[in-house]
């Protein structure tokens, strides 16, 4: 589970549907990314990061969880 991603979304006060719609992906795909059953493609990662305001490389960086949590801080 990508708790850091859920925390960022919650901090912004957005639903999964809002993030997915704003990112141009389906809600089910976004949900899968949040719970960790799906991996974000680079295109989806960039769109989600743009929507939520963090660096898209957090999806692919081992330190991404820590970095994203500091950005939410």
PDB file as gemmi writes it, atoms N, CA and C in Angstrom:
CRYST1    1.000    1.000    1.000  90.00  90.00  90.00 P 1                      
ATOM      1  N   UNK A   1       0.844  -1.185   0.000  1.00  0.00           N  
ATOM      2  CA  UNK A   1       0.000   0.000   0.000  1.00  0.00           C  
ATOM      3  C   UNK A   1       0.888   1.247   0.000  1.00  0.00           C  
ATOM      4  N   UNK A   2       0.497   2.199  -0.795  1.00  0.00           N  
ATOM      5  CA  UNK A   2       1.247   3.456  -0.869  1.00  0.00           C  
ATOM      6  C   UNK A   2       0.587   4.484   0.056  1.00  0.00           C  
ATOM      7  N   UNK A   3       0.866   4.321   1.341  1.00  0.00           N  
ATOM      8  CA  UNK A   3       0.252   5.206   2.333  1.00  0.00           C  
ATOM      9  C   UNK A   3       0.621   6.664   2.093  1.00  0.00           C  
ATOM     10  N   UNK A   4       1.829   6.903   1.605  1.00  0.00           N  
ATOM     11  CA  UNK A   4       2.268   8.277   1.330  1.00  0.00           C  
ATOM     12  C   UNK A   4       1.381   8.929   0.272  1.00  0.00           C  
ATOM     13  N   UNK A   5       0.949   8.142  -0.710  1.00  0.00           N  
ATOM     14  CA  UNK A   5       0.097   8.678  -1.765  1.00  0.00           C  
ATOM     15  C   UNK A   5      -1.296   8.990  -1.235  1.00  0.00           C  
ATOM     16  N   UNK A   6      -1.803   8.103  -0.406  1.00  0.00           N  
ATOM     17  CA  UNK A   6      -3.114   8.325   0.213  1.00  0.00           C  
ATOM     18  C   UNK A   6      -3.071   9.567   1.090  1.00  0.00           C  
ATOM     19  N   UNK A   7      -1.982   9.722   1.846  1.00  0.00           N  
ATOM     20  CA  UNK A   7      -1.843  10.871   2.736  1.00  0.00           C  
ATOM     21  C   UNK A   7      -1.822  12.184   1.946  1.00  0.00           C  
ATOM     22  N   UNK A   8      -1.101  12.194   0.825  1.00  0.00           N  
ATOM     23  CA  UNK A   8      -1.057  13.401  -0.002  1.00  0.00           C  
ATOM     24  C   UNK A   8      -2.452  13.721  -0.519  1.00  0.00           C  
ATOM     25  N   UNK A   9      -3.140  12.697  -1.031  1.00  0.00           N  
ATOM     26  CA  UNK A   9      -4.496  12.909  -1.563  1.00  0.00           C  
ATOM     27  C   UNK A   9      -5.435  13.416  -0.474  1.00  0.00           C  
ATOM     28  N   UNK A  10      -5.377  12.796   0.690  1.00  0.00           N  
ATOM     29  CA  UNK A  10      -6.238  13.214   1.807  1.00  0.00           C  
ATOM     30  C   UNK A  10      -5.932  14.644   2.243  1.00  0.00           C  
ATOM     31  N   UNK A  11      -4.656  14.985   2.279  1.00  0.00           N  
ATOM     32  CA  UNK A  11      -4.252  16.338   2.665  1.00  0.00           C  
ATOM     33  C   UNK A  11      -4.839  17.378   1.717  1.00  0.00           C  
ATOM     34  N   UNK A  12      -4.925  17.014   0.445  1.00  0.00           N  
ATOM     35  CA  UNK A  12      -5.492  17.917  -0.562  1.00  0.00           C  
ATOM     36  C   UNK A  12      -7.021  17.918  -0.542  1.00  0.00           C  
ATOM     37  N   UNK A  13      -7.615  16.990   0.210  1.00  0.00           N  
ATOM     38  CA  UNK A  13      -9.071  16.911   0.303  1.00  0.00           C  
ATOM     39  C   UNK A  13      -9.734  16.382  -0.963  1.00  0.00           C  
ATOM     40  N   UNK A  14      -9.027  15.506  -1.666  1.00  0.00           N  
ATOM     41  CA  UNK A  14      -9.541  14.979  -2.924  1.00  0.00           C  
ATOM     42  C   UNK A  14      -9.950  13.516  -2.789  1.00  0.00           C  
ATOM     43  N   UNK A  15     -10.913  13.108  -3.600  1.00  0.00           N  
ATOM     44  CA  UNK A  15     -11.304  11.702  -3.662  1.00  0.00           C  
ATOM     45  C   UNK A  15     -10.464  10.995  -4.711  1.00  0.00           C  
ATOM     46  N   UNK A  16     -10.496   9.682  -4.687  1.00  0.00           N  
ATOM     47  CA  UNK A  16      -9.801   8.920  -5.722  1.00  0.00           C  
ATOM     48  C   UNK A  16     -10.345   9.287  -7.098  1.00  0.00           C  
ATOM     49  N   UNK A  17     -11.648   9.450  -7.203  1.00  0.00           N  
ATOM     50  CA  UNK A  17     -12.264   9.797  -8.485  1.00  0.00           C  
ATOM     51  C   UNK A  17     -11.770  11.151  -8.989  1.00  0.00           C  
ATOM     52  N   UNK A  18     -11.657  12.121  -8.103  1.00  0.00           N  
ATOM     53  CA  UNK A  18     -11.185  13.443  -8.509  1.00  0.00           C  
ATOM     54  C   UNK A  18      -9.745  13.385  -9.020  1.00  0.00           C  
ATOM     55  N   UNK A  19      -8.892  12.668  -8.305  1.00  0.00           N  
ATOM     56  CA  UNK A  19      -7.496  12.551  -8.728  1.00  0.00           C  
ATOM     57  C   UNK A  19      -7.420  11.824 -10.067  1.00  0.00           C  
ATOM     58  N   UNK A  20      -8.155  10.730 -10.179  1.00  0.00           N  
ATOM     59  CA  UNK A  20      -8.140   9.961 -11.420  1.00  0.00           C  
ATOM     60  C   UNK A  20      -8.633  10.795 -12.595  1.00  0.00           C  
ATOM     61  N   UNK A  21      -9.745  11.483 -12.418  1.00  0.00           N  
ATOM     62  CA  UNK A  21     -10.307  12.308 -13.491  1.00  0.00           C  
ATOM     63  C   UNK A  21      -9.342  13.409 -13.890  1.00  0.00           C  
ATOM     64  N   UNK A  22      -8.796  14.109 -12.904  1.00  0.00           N  
ATOM     65  CA  UNK A  22      -7.853  15.194 -13.187  1.00  0.00           C  
ATOM     66  C   UNK A  22      -6.561  14.678 -13.828  1.00  0.00           C  
ATOM     67  N   UNK A  23      -6.231  13.415 -13.566  1.00  0.00           N  
ATOM     68  CA  UNK A  23      -5.011  12.816 -14.100  1.00  0.00           C  
ATOM     69  C   UNK A  23      -5.248  12.112 -15.436  1.00  0.00           C  
ATOM     70  N   UNK A  24      -6.499  11.995 -15.844  1.00  0.00           N  
ATOM     71  CA  UNK A  24      -6.810  11.363 -17.123  1.00  0.00           C  
ATOM     72  C   UNK A  24      -6.719   9.849 -17.110  1.00  0.00           C  
ATOM     73  N   UNK A  25      -6.943   9.245 -15.926  1.00  0.00           N  
ATOM     74  CA  UNK A  25      -6.920   7.786 -15.813  1.00  0.00           C  
ATOM     75  C   UNK A  25      -8.210   7.330 -15.144  1.00  0.00           C  
ATOM     76  N   UNK A  26      -8.470   6.028 -15.182  1.00  0.00           N  
ATOM     77  CA  UNK A  26      -9.688   5.513 -14.552  1.00  0.00           C  
ATOM     78  C   UNK A  26      -9.525   5.464 -13.032  1.00  0.00           C  
ATOM     79  N   UNK A  27     -10.651   5.528 -12.328  1.00  0.00           N  
ATOM     80  CA  UNK A  27     -10.599   5.453 -10.877  1.00  0.00           C  
ATOM     81  C   UNK A  27     -10.071   4.100 -10.432  1.00  0.00           C  
ATOM     82  N   UNK A  28     -10.444   3.031 -11.133  1.00  0.00           N  
ATOM     83  CA  UNK A  28      -9.986   1.702 -10.737  1.00  0.00           C  
ATOM     84  C   UNK A  28      -8.461   1.568 -10.896  1.00  0.00           C  
ATOM     85  N   UNK A  29      -7.915   2.168 -11.946  1.00  0.00           N  
ATOM     86  CA  UNK A  29      -6.458   2.156 -12.127  1.00  0.00           C  
ATOM     87  C   UNK A  29      -5.790   2.947 -11.000  1.00  0.00           C  
ATOM     88  N   UNK A  30      -6.328   4.129 -10.705  1.00  0.00           N  
ATOM     89  CA  UNK A  30      -5.756   4.931  -9.627  1.00  0.00           C  
ATOM     90  C   UNK A  30      -5.848   4.193  -8.293  1.00  0.00           C  
ATOM     91  N   UNK A  31      -6.984   3.583  -8.020  1.00  0.00           N  
ATOM     92  CA  UNK A  31      -7.166   2.841  -6.782  1.00  0.00           C  
ATOM     93  C   UNK A  31      -6.134   1.718  -6.661  1.00  0.00           C  
ATOM     94  N   UNK A  32      -5.912   1.018  -7.764  1.00  0.00           N  
ATOM     95  CA  UNK A  32      -4.914  -0.045  -7.774  1.00  0.00           C  
ATOM     96  C   UNK A  32      -3.521   0.480  -7.488  1.00  0.00           C  
ATOM     97  N   UNK A  33      -3.216   1.662  -7.992  1.00  0.00           N  
ATOM     98  CA  UNK A  33      -1.913   2.286  -7.724  1.00  0.00           C  
ATOM     99  C   UNK A  33      -1.797   2.606  -6.240  1.00  0.00           C  
ATOM    100  N   UNK A  34      -2.851   3.155  -5.659  1.00  0.00           N  
ATOM    101  CA  UNK A  34      -2.824   3.494  -4.226  1.00  0.00           C  
ATOM    102  C   UNK A  34      -2.624   2.262  -3.357  1.00  0.00           C  
ATOM    103  N   UNK A  35      -3.350   1.198  -3.652  1.00  0.00           N  
ATOM    104  CA  UNK A  35      -3.260   0.023  -2.781  1.00  0.00           C  
ATOM    105  C   UNK A  35      -2.053  -0.856  -3.102  1.00  0.00           C  
ATOM    106  N   UNK A  36      -1.366  -0.548  -4.207  1.00  0.00           N  
ATOM    107  CA  UNK A  36      -0.148  -1.261  -4.534  1.00  0.00           C  
ATOM    108  C   UNK A  36      -0.340  -2.483  -5.404  1.00  0.00           C  
ATOM    109  N   UNK A  37      -1.541  -2.723  -5.893  1.00  0.00           N  
ATOM    110  CA  UNK A  37      -1.760  -3.863  -6.778  1.00  0.00           C  
ATOM    111  C   UNK A  37      -1.426  -3.530  -8.231  1.00  0.00           C  
ATOM    112  N   UNK A  38      -1.265  -2.256  -8.535  1.00  0.00           N  
ATOM    113  CA  UNK A  38      -0.882  -1.796  -9.877  1.00  0.00           C  
ATOM    114  C   UNK A  38       0.292  -0.841  -9.737  1.00  0.00           C  
ATOM    115  N   UNK A  39       1.131  -0.815 -10.743  1.00  0.00           N  
ATOM    116  CA  UNK A  39       2.208   0.159 -10.797  1.00  0.00           C  
ATOM    117  C   UNK A  39       1.831   1.256 -11.777  1.00  0.00           C  
ATOM    118  N   UNK A  40       2.190   2.451 -11.451  1.00  0.00           N  
ATOM    119  CA  UNK A  40       1.910   3.582 -12.332  1.00  0.00           C  
ATOM    120  C   UNK A  40       2.898   3.582 -13.487  1.00  0.00           C  
ATOM    121  N   UNK A  41       2.383   3.757 -14.685  1.00  0.00           N  
ATOM    122  CA  UNK A  41       3.271   3.971 -15.833  1.00  0.00           C  
ATOM    123  C   UNK A  41       3.904   5.345 -15.657  1.00  0.00           C  
ATOM    124  N   UNK A  42       4.998   5.615 -16.330  1.00  0.00           N  
ATOM    125  CA  UNK A  42       5.575   6.960 -16.230  1.00  0.00           C  
ATOM    126  C   UNK A  42       4.564   8.059 -16.593  1.00  0.00           C  
ATOM    127  N   UNK A  43       3.768   7.827 -17.622  1.00  0.00           N  
ATOM    128  CA  UNK A  43       2.766   8.822 -18.028  1.00  0.00           C  
ATOM    129  C   UNK A  43       1.749   9.055 -16.913  1.00  0.00           C  
ATOM    130  N   UNK A  44       1.249   7.969 -16.308  1.00  0.00           N  
ATOM    131  CA  UNK A  44       0.278   8.097 -15.220  1.00  0.00           C  
ATOM    132  C   UNK A  44       0.924   8.723 -13.990  1.00  0.00           C  
ATOM    133  N   UNK A  45       2.159   8.323 -13.690  1.00  0.00           N  
ATOM    134  CA  UNK A  45       2.869   8.880 -12.529  1.00  0.00           C  
ATOM    135  C   UNK A  45       3.015  10.388 -12.666  1.00  0.00           C  
ATOM    136  N   UNK A  46       3.378  10.851 -13.867  1.00  0.00           N  
ATOM    137  CA  UNK A  46       3.522  12.286 -14.093  1.00  0.00           C  
ATOM    138  C   UNK A  46       2.200  13.008 -13.928  1.00  0.00           C  
ATOM    139  N   UNK A  47       1.127  12.418 -14.445  1.00  0.00           N  
ATOM    140  CA  UNK A  47      -0.196  13.054 -14.349  1.00  0.00           C  
ATOM    141  C   UNK A  47      -0.678  13.116 -12.911  1.00  0.00           C  
ATOM    142  N   UNK A  48      -0.518  12.024 -12.166  1.00  0.00           N  
ATOM    143  CA  UNK A  48      -0.933  11.996 -10.755  1.00  0.00           C  
ATOM    144  C   UNK A  48      -0.118  13.002  -9.951  1.00  0.00           C  
ATOM    145  N   UNK A  49       1.185  13.006 -10.168  1.00  0.00           N  
ATOM    146  CA  UNK A  49       2.062  13.928  -9.441  1.00  0.00           C  
ATOM    147  C   UNK A  49       1.709  15.378  -9.746  1.00  0.00           C  
ATOM    148  N   UNK A  50       1.384  15.657 -10.988  1.00  0.00           N  
ATOM    149  CA  UNK A  50       0.985  17.016 -11.371  1.00  0.00           C  
ATOM    150  C   UNK A  50      -0.316  17.400 -10.654  1.00  0.00           C  
ATOM    151  N   UNK A  51      -1.244  16.468 -10.602  1.00  0.00           N  
ATOM    152  CA  UNK A  51      -2.523  16.713  -9.931  1.00  0.00           C  
ATOM    153  C   UNK A  51      -2.343  16.945  -8.440  1.00  0.00           C  
ATOM    154  N   UNK A  52      -1.480  16.149  -7.808  1.00  0.00           N  
ATOM    155  CA  UNK A  52      -1.316  16.220  -6.359  1.00  0.00           C  
ATOM    156  C   UNK A  52      -0.147  17.098  -5.908  1.00  0.00           C  
ATOM    157  N   UNK A  53       0.692  17.518  -6.828  1.00  0.00           N  
ATOM    158  CA  UNK A  53       1.759  18.454  -6.483  1.00  0.00           C  
ATOM    159  C   UNK A  53       2.977  17.853  -5.822  1.00  0.00           C  
ATOM    160  N   UNK A  54       3.491  16.754  -6.381  1.00  0.00           N  
ATOM    161  CA  UNK A  54       4.742  16.204  -5.876  1.00  0.00           C  
ATOM    162  C   UNK A  54       5.570  15.717  -7.058  1.00  0.00           C  
ATOM    163  N   UNK A  55       6.812  15.327  -6.807  1.00  0.00           N  
ATOM    164  CA  UNK A  55       7.719  14.874  -7.853  1.00  0.00           C  
ATOM    165  C   UNK A  55       7.334  13.460  -8.299  1.00  0.00           C  
ATOM    166  N   UNK A  56       7.056  13.291  -9.572  1.00  0.00           N  
ATOM    167  CA  UNK A  56       6.574  12.010 -10.095  1.00  0.00           C  
ATOM    168  C   UNK A  56       7.551  10.867  -9.898  1.00  0.00           C  
ATOM    169  N   UNK A  57       8.829  11.162  -9.740  1.00  0.00           N  
ATOM    170  CA  UNK A  57       9.812  10.088  -9.572  1.00  0.00           C  
ATOM    171  C   UNK A  57       9.652   9.361  -8.238  1.00  0.00           C  
ATOM    172  N   UNK A  58       8.845   9.908  -7.347  1.00  0.00           N  
ATOM    173  CA  UNK A  58       8.602   9.239  -6.059  1.00  0.00           C  
ATOM    174  C   UNK A  58       8.034   7.836  -6.263  1.00  0.00           C  
ATOM    175  N   UNK A  59       7.314   7.623  -7.361  1.00  0.00           N  
ATOM    176  CA  UNK A  59       6.769   6.297  -7.640  1.00  0.00           C  
ATOM    177  C   UNK A  59       7.858   5.267  -7.920  1.00  0.00           C  
ATOM    178  N   UNK A  60       9.011   5.713  -8.383  1.00  0.00           N  
ATOM    179  CA  UNK A  60      10.053   4.808  -8.837  1.00  0.00           C  
ATOM    180  C   UNK A  60      11.314   4.858  -7.984  1.00  0.00           C  
ATOM    181  N   UNK A  61      11.323   5.687  -6.976  1.00  0.00           N  
ATOM    182  CA  UNK A  61      12.490   5.901  -6.133  1.00  0.00           C  
ATOM    183  C   UNK A  61      12.296   5.212  -4.789  1.00  0.00           C  
ATOM    184  N   UNK A  62      13.266   4.423  -4.374  1.00  0.00           N  
ATOM    185  CA  UNK A  62      13.172   3.750  -3.081  1.00  0.00           C  
ATOM    186  C   UNK A  62      12.976   4.751  -1.949  1.00  0.00           C  
ATOM    187  N   UNK A  63      13.549   5.924  -2.087  1.00  0.00           N  
ATOM    188  CA  UNK A  63      13.397   6.955  -1.072  1.00  0.00           C  
ATOM    189  C   UNK A  63      12.159   7.814  -1.314  1.00  0.00           C  
ATOM    190  N   UNK A  64      11.394   7.465  -2.322  1.00  0.00           N  
ATOM    191  CA  UNK A  64      10.225   8.250  -2.691  1.00  0.00           C  
ATOM    192  C   UNK A  64       9.223   8.381  -1.569  1.00  0.00           C  
ATOM    193  N   UNK A  65       9.063   7.325  -0.799  1.00  0.00           N  
ATOM    194  CA  UNK A  65       8.107   7.376   0.300  1.00  0.00           C  
ATOM    195  C   UNK A  65       8.504   8.446   1.302  1.00  0.00           C  
ATOM    196  N   UNK A  66       9.772   8.468   1.662  1.00  0.00           N  
ATOM    197  CA  UNK A  66      10.243   9.451   2.628  1.00  0.00           C  
ATOM    198  C   UNK A  66      10.159  10.858   2.047  1.00  0.00           C  
ATOM    199  N   UNK A  67      10.541  11.011   0.783  1.00  0.00           N  
ATOM    200  CA  UNK A  67      10.522  12.302   0.140  1.00  0.00           C  
ATOM    201  C   UNK A  67       9.093  12.842   0.089  1.00  0.00           C  
ATOM    202  N   UNK A  68       8.157  11.994  -0.314  1.00  0.00           N  
ATOM    203  CA  UNK A  68       6.779  12.439  -0.450  1.00  0.00           C  
ATOM    204  C   UNK A  68       6.169  12.791   0.901  1.00  0.00           C  
ATOM    205  N   UNK A  69       6.519  12.037   1.935  1.00  0.00           N  
ATOM    206  CA  UNK A  69       6.004  12.340   3.259  1.00  0.00           C  
ATOM    207  C   UNK A  69       6.528  13.660   3.740  1.00  0.00           C  
ATOM    208  N   UNK A  70       7.772  14.012   3.425  1.00  0.00           N  
ATOM    209  CA  UNK A  70       8.329  15.301   3.814  1.00  0.00           C  
ATOM    210  C   UNK A  70       7.628  16.421   3.061  1.00  0.00           C  
ATOM    211  N   UNK A  71       7.273  16.187   1.791  1.00  0.00           N  
ATOM    212  CA  UNK A  71       6.590  17.219   1.011  1.00  0.00           C  
ATOM    213  C   UNK A  71       5.208  17.496   1.566  1.00  0.00           C  
ATOM    214  N   UNK A  72       4.545  16.450   2.082  1.00  0.00           N  
ATOM    215  CA  UNK A  72       3.212  16.629   2.669  1.00  0.00           C  
ATOM    216  C   UNK A  72       3.334  17.355   3.985  1.00  0.00           C  
ATOM    217  N   UNK A  73       4.355  16.963   4.772  1.00  0.00           N  
ATOM    218  CA  UNK A  73       4.736  17.457   6.060  1.00  0.00           C  
ATOM    219  C   UNK A  73       3.898  18.389   6.708  1.00  0.00           C  
TER     220      UNK A  73                                                      
END                                                                             
